PDB file of C-alpha atoms in Angstrom:
ATOM      1  CA  MET O   1       2.518  -9.916 -23.670  1.00  0.00           C
ATOM      2  CA  THR O   2      -0.284  -7.364 -22.747  1.00  0.00           C
ATOM      3  CA  VAL O   3      -0.241  -5.390 -19.694  1.00  0.00           C
ATOM      4  CA  THR O   4      -3.346  -6.853 -18.920  1.00  0.00           C
ATOM      5  CA  ALA O   5      -2.122 -10.356 -19.631  1.00  0.00           C
ATOM      6  CA  LEU O   6       0.906  -9.414 -17.250  1.00  0.00           C
ATOM      7  CA  LEU O   7      -1.372  -8.201 -14.500  1.00  0.00           C
ATOM      8  CA  ARG O   8      -3.181 -11.480 -14.568  1.00  0.00           C
ATOM      9  CA  TYR O   9       0.097 -13.323 -14.193  1.00  0.00           C
ATOM     10  CA  GLN O  10       1.429 -11.280 -11.086  1.00  0.00           C
ATOM     11  CA  GLY O  11      -2.032 -11.711  -9.217  1.00  0.00           C
ATOM     12  CA  ALA O  12      -1.913 -15.265  -9.863  1.00  0.00           C
ATOM     13  CA  LEU O  13       1.700 -15.577  -8.981  1.00  0.00           C
ATOM     14  CA  LEU O  14       0.998 -13.722  -5.743  1.00  0.00           C
ATOM     15  CA  LEU O  15      -2.515 -15.740  -5.014  1.00  0.00           C
ATOM     16  CA  ARG O  16      -0.856 -18.958  -5.451  1.00  0.00           C
ATOM     17  CA  SER O  17       2.295 -18.143  -3.128  1.00  0.00           C
ATOM     18  CA  GLN O  18      -0.342 -17.426  -0.448  1.00  0.00           C
ATOM     19  CA  HIS O  19       2.722 -15.079   1.067  1.00  0.00           C
ATOM     20  CA  TRP O  20      -0.254 -12.123   0.765  1.00  0.00           C
ATOM     21  CA  ILE O  21      -2.114 -14.214   3.702  1.00  0.00           C
ATOM     22  CA  GLY O  22       0.543 -12.730   6.821  1.00  0.00           C
ATOM     23  CA  PRO O  23      -0.076  -9.077   5.762  1.00  0.00           C
ATOM     24  CA  LEU O  24      -3.182  -9.372   5.272  1.00  0.00           C
ATOM     25  CA  VAL O  25      -3.572 -11.254   9.024  1.00  0.00           C
ATOM     26  CA  VAL O  26      -1.766  -8.525  10.450  1.00  0.00           C
ATOM     27  CA  TYR O  27      -3.531  -5.898   9.124  1.00  0.00           C
ATOM     28  CA  ALA O  28      -6.876  -7.380   9.710  1.00  0.00           C
ATOM     29  CA  ALA O  29      -5.576  -7.832  13.535  1.00  0.00           C
ATOM     30  CA  PHE O  30      -4.371  -4.102  13.571  1.00  0.00           C
ATOM     31  CA  VAL O  31      -7.693  -2.834  12.337  1.00  0.00           C
ATOM     32  CA  ALA O  32      -9.819  -4.879  14.463  1.00  0.00           C
ATOM     33  CA  VAL O  33      -7.574  -4.042  17.705  1.00  0.00           C
ATOM     34  CA  GLY O  34      -7.720  -0.134  16.888  1.00  0.00           C
ATOM     35  CA  ILE O  35     -11.216   0.538  16.087  1.00  0.00           C
ATOM     36  CA  ARG O  36     -13.555   0.151  18.781  1.00  0.00           C
ATOM     37  CA  SER O  37     -17.462   0.678  18.154  1.00  0.00           C
ATOM     38  CA  GLY O  38     -18.988   4.145  18.708  1.00  0.00           C
ATOM     39  CA  ASP O  39     -15.357   5.706  17.604  1.00  0.00           C
ATOM     40  CA  PRO O  40     -15.700   8.909  15.901  1.00  0.00           C
ATOM     41  CA  ALA O  41     -15.726   7.813  11.929  1.00  0.00           C
ATOM     42  CA  LEU O  42     -13.212   9.695  10.819  1.00  0.00           C
ATOM     43  CA  ASP O  43     -10.865   8.897  13.132  1.00  0.00           C
ATOM     44  CA  ALA O  44     -11.800   5.348  12.637  1.00  0.00           C
ATOM     45  CA  LEU O  45     -10.862   5.728   8.971  1.00  0.00           C
ATOM     46  CA  GLY O  46      -7.503   7.654   9.703  1.00  0.00           C
ATOM     47  CA  TYR O  47      -6.663   4.570  11.930  1.00  0.00           C
ATOM     48  CA  ALA O  48      -7.647   1.888   8.996  1.00  0.00           C
ATOM     49  CA  ALA O  49      -5.520   4.077   6.097  1.00  0.00           C
ATOM     50  CA  ALA O  50      -2.427   4.431   8.441  1.00  0.00           C
ATOM     51  CA  GLY O  51      -2.339   0.577   8.581  1.00  0.00           C
ATOM     52  CA  LEU O  52      -1.665   0.459   4.974  1.00  0.00           C
ATOM     53  CA  VAL O  53       1.562   1.909   4.653  1.00  0.00           C
ATOM     54  CA  PRO O  54       3.090  -1.138   5.736  1.00  0.00           C
ATOM     55  CA  LEU O  55       0.904  -3.611   4.211  1.00  0.00           C
ATOM     56  CA  SER O  56       1.362  -1.806   0.809  1.00  0.00           C
ATOM     57  CA  ALA O  57       5.217  -1.920   1.401  1.00  0.00           C
ATOM     58  CA  TRP O  58       5.177  -5.741   2.503  1.00  0.00           C
ATOM     59  CA  LEU O  59       2.877  -6.494  -0.603  1.00  0.00           C
ATOM     60  CA  VAL O  60       5.401  -4.738  -3.089  1.00  0.00           C
ATOM     61  CA  ARG O  61       8.277  -6.730  -1.749  1.00  0.00           C
ATOM     62  CA  ILE O  62       6.399  -9.949  -2.346  1.00  0.00           C
ATOM     63  CA  CYS O  63       4.937  -8.946  -5.615  1.00  0.00           C
ATOM     64  CA  VAL O  64       8.794  -8.010  -7.100  1.00  0.00           C
ATOM     65  CA  THR O  65      10.216 -11.121  -5.334  1.00  0.00           C
ATOM     66  CA  ALA O  66       7.612 -13.531  -6.205  1.00  0.00           C
ATOM     67  CA  GLU O  67       9.145 -15.147  -9.480  1.00  0.00           C
ATOM     68  CA  PRO O  68      12.148 -17.286  -9.395  1.00  0.00           C
ATOM     69  CA  PRO O  69      15.209 -15.639 -11.441  1.00  0.00           C
ATOM     70  CA  ALA O  70      14.930 -17.716 -14.706  1.00  0.00           C
ATOM     71  CA  ALA O  71      11.034 -17.249 -14.607  1.00  0.00           C
ATOM     72  CA  ARG O  72      11.853 -13.465 -14.318  1.00  0.00           C
ATOM     73  CA  ALA O  73      14.153 -13.711 -17.169  1.00  0.00           C
ATOM     74  CA  VAL O  74      11.892 -15.076 -19.248  1.00  0.00           C
ATOM     75  CA  SER O  75       8.835 -12.618 -18.620  1.00  0.00           C
ATOM     76  CA  ALA O  76      11.416  -9.988 -18.828  1.00  0.00           C
ATOM     77  CA  ALA O  77      12.734 -10.799 -22.879  1.00  0.00           C
ATOM     78  CA  ALA O  78       9.116 -11.602 -23.428  1.00  0.00           C
ATOM     79  CA  ALA O  79       7.518  -8.236 -22.017  1.00  0.00           C
ATOM     80  CA  GLY O  80      10.247  -6.329 -20.968  1.00  0.00           C
ATOM     81  CA  PRO O  81      11.478  -5.600 -17.625  1.00  0.00           C
ATOM     82  CA  VAL O  82       9.828  -2.309 -17.016  1.00  0.00           C
ATOM     83  CA  ARG O  83       6.549  -4.067 -17.816  1.00  0.00           C
ATOM     84  CA  VAL O  84       6.905  -6.961 -15.897  1.00  0.00           C
ATOM     85  CA  HIS O  85       8.118  -4.689 -12.547  1.00  0.00           C
ATOM     86  CA  ALA O  86       5.792  -2.366 -13.482  1.00  0.00           C
ATOM     87  CA  ALA O  87       3.064  -4.940 -13.441  1.00  0.00           C
ATOM     88  CA  ALA O  88       4.224  -6.700 -10.265  1.00  0.00           C
ATOM     89  CA  LEU O  89       4.323  -3.078  -8.609  1.00  0.00           C
ATOM     90  CA  LEU O  90       0.706  -2.177  -9.880  1.00  0.00           C
ATOM     91  CA  THR O  91      -0.710  -5.684  -8.414  1.00  0.00           C
ATOM     92  CA  ALA O  92       0.632  -4.815  -5.063  1.00  0.00           C
ATOM     93  CA  LEU O  93      -0.939  -1.494  -5.109  1.00  0.00           C
ATOM     94  CA  ALA O  94      -4.143  -3.125  -6.369  1.00  0.00           C
ATOM     95  CA  GLY O  95      -3.928  -5.850  -3.313  1.00  0.00           C
ATOM     96  CA  ALA O  96      -3.511  -3.074  -0.623  1.00  0.00           C
ATOM     97  CA  LEU O  97      -6.237  -0.897  -2.060  1.00  0.00           C
ATOM     98  CA  LEU O  98      -8.586  -3.830  -1.774  1.00  0.00           C
ATOM     99  CA  ALA O  99      -7.417  -4.199   1.779  1.00  0.00           C
ATOM    100  CA  GLY O 100      -7.995  -0.770   2.508  1.00  0.00           C
ATOM    101  CA  ALA O 101     -11.406  -0.795   0.906  1.00  0.00           C
ATOM    102  CA  ALA O 102     -12.298  -3.737   3.315  1.00  0.00           C
ATOM    103  CA  GLY O 103     -10.288  -1.697   6.343  1.00  0.00           C
ATOM    104  CA  ALA O 104     -12.479   1.243   5.572  1.00  0.00           C
ATOM    105  CA  ALA O 105     -15.672  -0.326   5.331  1.00  0.00           C
ATOM    106  CA  TYR O 106     -15.154  -2.091   8.635  1.00  0.00           C
ATOM    107  CA  ALA O 107     -14.237   1.552  10.275  1.00  0.00           C
ATOM    108  CA  LEU O 108     -17.367   2.997   8.836  1.00  0.00           C
ATOM    109  CA  LEU O 109     -19.601   0.227  10.489  1.00  0.00           C
ATOM    110  CA  ALA O 110     -18.572   0.697  13.672  1.00  0.00           C
ATOM    111  CA  GLY O 111     -17.184   4.395  13.540  1.00  0.00           C
ATOM    112  CA  ASP O 112     -19.789   7.193  14.944  1.00  0.00           C
ATOM    113  CA  LEU O 113     -21.368   8.952  12.200  1.00  0.00           C
ATOM    114  CA  THR O 114     -23.312  11.430  14.477  1.00  0.00           C
ATOM    115  CA  HIS O 115     -21.369  14.554  13.540  1.00  0.00           C
ATOM    116  CA  GLN O 116     -20.171  14.210   9.565  1.00  0.00           C
ATOM    117  CA  PRO O 117     -21.848  13.534   6.572  1.00  0.00           C
ATOM    118  CA  PRO O 118     -21.858   9.733   5.021  1.00  0.00           C
ATOM    119  CA  ALA O 119     -20.738  10.273   2.168  1.00  0.00           C
ATOM    120  CA  GLY O 120     -18.364  12.847   2.339  1.00  0.00           C
ATOM    121  CA  THR O 121     -17.056  10.899   5.306  1.00  0.00           C
ATOM    122  CA  ALA O 122     -16.830   7.985   3.271  1.00  0.00           C
ATOM    123  CA  LEU O 123     -15.234   9.702   0.380  1.00  0.00           C
ATOM    124  CA  ALA O 124     -12.508  11.171   2.413  1.00  0.00           C
ATOM    125  CA  GLY O 125     -11.455   8.143   4.034  1.00  0.00           C
ATOM    126  CA  ALA O 126     -11.304   6.423   0.254  1.00  0.00           C
ATOM    127  CA  VAL O 127      -8.936   9.265  -0.331  1.00  0.00           C
ATOM    128  CA  ALA O 128      -6.808   8.677   2.665  1.00  0.00           C
ATOM    129  CA  VAL O 129      -6.762   4.944   2.109  1.00  0.00           C
ATOM    130  CA  ALA O 130      -5.384   5.470  -1.619  1.00  0.00           C
ATOM    131  CA  VAL O 131      -3.289   8.070  -0.404  1.00  0.00           C
ATOM    132  CA  CYS O 132      -1.614   5.615   2.358  1.00  0.00           C
ATOM    133  CA  ALA O 133      -1.812   2.662  -0.258  1.00  0.00           C
ATOM    134  CA  LEU O 134       0.377   4.663  -2.533  1.00  0.00           C
ATOM    135  CA  THR O 135       2.852   6.104   0.020  1.00  0.00           C
ATOM    136  CA  GLY O 136       3.090   2.626   1.113  1.00  0.00           C
ATOM    137  CA  ALA O 137       3.780   1.328  -2.670  1.00  0.00           C
ATOM    138  CA  ALA O 138       6.672   4.152  -2.756  1.00  0.00           C
ATOM    139  CA  VAL O 139       8.226   2.893   0.495  1.00  0.00           C
ATOM    140  CA  GLY O 140       8.119  -0.806  -0.935  1.00  0.00           C
ATOM    141  CA  ALA O 141       9.251  -0.194  -4.321  1.00  0.00           C
ATOM    142  CA  VAL O 142      12.891   1.458  -3.083  1.00  0.00           C
ATOM    143  CA  CYS O 143      12.983  -0.955  -0.078  1.00  0.00           C
ATOM    144  CA  SER O 144      12.816  -3.738  -2.309  1.00  0.00           C
ATOM    145  CA  ARG O 145      14.576  -5.734  -5.321  1.00  0.00           C
ATOM    146  CA  PRO O 146      16.487  -4.162  -7.592  1.00  0.00           C
ATOM    147  CA  LEU O 147      16.750  -1.041  -5.616  1.00  0.00           C
ATOM    148  CA  LEU O 148      17.671  -2.965  -2.391  1.00  0.00           C
ATOM    149  CA  ARG O 149      18.465  -6.950  -1.709  1.00  0.00           C
ATOM    150  CA  GLY O 150      18.436  -8.640   0.451  1.00  0.00           C
ATOM    151  CA  ARG O 151      15.805 -10.203   2.958  1.00  0.00           C
ATOM    152  CA  GLY O 152      16.679  -8.882   5.922  1.00  0.00           C
ATOM    153  CA  ARG O 153      18.142  -5.316   4.744  1.00  0.00           C
ATOM    154  CA  SER O 154      14.597  -5.396   2.692  1.00  0.00           C
ATOM    155  CA  PHE O 155      12.167  -5.514   5.664  1.00  0.00           C
ATOM    156  CA  LEU O 156      14.656  -3.303   7.877  1.00  0.00           C
ATOM    157  CA  ALA O 157      14.194  -0.766   5.345  1.00  0.00           C
ATOM    158  CA  ALA O 158      10.891  -1.161   4.569  1.00  0.00           C
ATOM    159  CA  GLY O 159       9.492  -1.106   8.533  1.00  0.00           C
ATOM    160  CA  VAL O 160      11.609   2.031   8.891  1.00  0.00           C
ATOM    161  CA  GLY O 161      10.540   3.628   5.775  1.00  0.00           C
ATOM    162  CA  SER O 162       6.961   3.321   6.912  1.00  0.00           C
ATOM    163  CA  LEU O 163       7.508   4.565  10.521  1.00  0.00           C
ATOM    164  CA  LEU O 164       8.909   7.624   8.663  1.00  0.00           C
ATOM    165  CA  ALA O 165       5.950   8.031   6.575  1.00  0.00           C
ATOM    166  CA  TRP O 166       3.689   7.767   9.618  1.00  0.00           C
ATOM    167  CA  VAL O 167       5.669  10.474  11.603  1.00  0.00           C
ATOM    168  CA  LEU O 168       7.467  12.874   8.708  1.00  0.00           C
ATOM    169  CA  ALA O 169       5.689  16.044   8.471  1.00  0.00           C
ATOM    170  CA  PHE O 170       5.668  15.902   4.754  1.00  0.00           C
ATOM    171  CA  SER O 171       4.935  12.473   4.797  1.00  0.00           C
ATOM    172  CA  PRO O 172       1.359  12.308   2.367  1.00  0.00           C
ATOM    173  CA  ALA O 173       0.018   9.667   4.222  1.00  0.00           C
ATOM    174  CA  ARG O 174       0.713  11.702   7.909  1.00  0.00           C
ATOM    175  CA  SER O 175      -1.439  14.813   5.970  1.00  0.00           C
ATOM    176  CA  ALA O 176      -4.119  12.363   4.833  1.00  0.00           C
ATOM    177  CA  VAL O 177      -4.633  11.007   8.414  1.00  0.00           C
ATOM    178  CA  SER O 178      -3.693  14.244  10.235  1.00  0.00           C
ATOM    179  CA  ALA O 179      -6.782  15.631   8.315  1.00  0.00           C
ATOM    180  CA  LEU O 180      -8.987  12.973   9.167  1.00  0.00           C
ATOM    181  CA  VAL O 181      -8.243  12.678  12.915  1.00  0.00           C
ATOM    182  CA  GLY O 182      -8.133  16.432  13.217  1.00  0.00           C
ATOM    183  CA  ALA O 183     -11.813  17.158  11.609  1.00  0.00           C
ATOM    184  CA  ALA O 184     -13.113  13.901  13.332  1.00  0.00           C
ATOM    185  CA  ARG O 185     -15.450  15.477  15.559  1.00  0.00           C
ATOM    186  CA  ALA O 186     -16.267  18.562  13.177  1.00  0.00           C
ATOM    187  CA  ASP O 187     -19.175  19.175  11.157  1.00  0.00           C
ATOM    188  CA  SER O 188     -17.661  18.032   7.868  1.00  0.00           C
ATOM    189  CA  ALA O 189     -15.094  15.845   6.482  1.00  0.00           C
ATOM    190  CA  PRO O 190     -11.702  17.149   4.580  1.00  0.00           C
ATOM    191  CA  LEU O 191     -10.689  16.073   1.595  1.00  0.00           C
ATOM    192  CA  PRO O 192      -6.913  15.500   1.670  1.00  0.00           C
ATOM    193  CA  LEU O 193      -6.215  16.079  -2.297  1.00  0.00           C
ATOM    194  CA  GLY O 194      -3.142  17.435  -1.717  1.00  0.00           C
ATOM    195  CA  ALA O 195      -1.839  14.708   0.146  1.00  0.00           C
ATOM    196  CA  LEU O 196      -3.447  12.703  -2.887  1.00  0.00           C
ATOM    197  CA  ALA O 197      -1.578  14.463  -5.226  1.00  0.00           C
ATOM    198  CA  GLY O 198       2.121  14.434  -3.136  1.00  0.00           C
ATOM    199  CA  ALA O 199       1.454  10.258  -2.948  1.00  0.00           C
ATOM    200  CA  VAL O 200       0.545   9.882  -6.964  1.00  0.00           C
ATOM    201  CA  LEU O 201       3.996  11.640  -7.725  1.00  0.00           C
ATOM    202  CA  LEU O 202       5.803   9.876  -4.588  1.00  0.00           C
ATOM    203  CA  ALA O 203       4.538   6.492  -5.832  1.00  0.00           C
ATOM    204  CA  GLY O 204       5.290   7.433  -9.380  1.00  0.00           C
ATOM    205  CA  ALA O 205       8.717   8.364  -8.882  1.00  0.00           C
ATOM    206  CA  ALA O 206       9.631   5.237  -6.680  1.00  0.00           C
ATOM    207  CA  GLY O 207       8.274   3.529  -9.218  1.00  0.00           C
ATOM    208  CA  ALA O 208       9.685   4.751 -12.139  1.00  0.00           C
ATOM    209  CA  ALA O 209      13.221   4.621 -10.455  1.00  0.00           C
ATOM    210  CA  ALA O 210      12.760   0.561  -9.263  1.00  0.00           C
ATOM    211  CA  CYS O 211      11.884  -0.209 -13.342  1.00  0.00           C
ATOM    212  CA  LEU O 212      14.242   1.681 -14.716  1.00  0.00           C
ATOM    213  CA  VAL O 213      16.933   0.026 -12.528  1.00  0.00           C
ATOM    214  CA  SER O 214      15.493  -3.193 -12.966  1.00  0.00           C
ATOM    215  CA  THR O 215      16.717  -2.758 -16.696  1.00  0.00           C
ATOM    216  CA  ARG O 216      19.953  -2.864 -15.444  1.00  0.00           C
ATOM    217  CA  ARG O 217      20.290  -5.208 -12.561  1.00  0.00           C
ATOM    218  CA  GLY O 218      17.076  -7.583 -13.291  1.00  0.00           C
TER     219      GLY O 218
END
């Protein structure tokens, strides 16, 4: 089974389960309530990006638990547990990025672009969206099956992990959002590329650990 086929399969599982509706509605409400018309565009983009941390973690948990144990065993036998788990993580990340793109578009439409160049602002927002989605995916990967089992413990750990990703000084998500908010009234839009690199490394390490453990626990 190819990676493309696995991604299609995981995407179909996610859509058919309808479990994505809950996190999407929560994120939409978060963006709609928190972003007001006329807010500085970078402020609005930072807010929309920050909401992706818990959304991404939530989607990861949904995707890695979407298959019943018997179906998961068949998929792992056909394609290998690492590829199956990696496809679930990538599907969740893709869903978070799509939601983030919609949130960023709303932030740009509602926000005030008087002080920033539109193209640079949109690019900065796109980077922040990617950083927060990757950070949330890392949180979800270490707070879900196979590293952490149990619905209650998983949700609690993901909630605490998302909160820490918002407040810890070394968090890529906090760094990216702070860069946007701090430059909201400046004449330029910063590109938090250092935060993006950190988020890629963090998500890669968390995903690799989860995939490795999946070969032993299933």
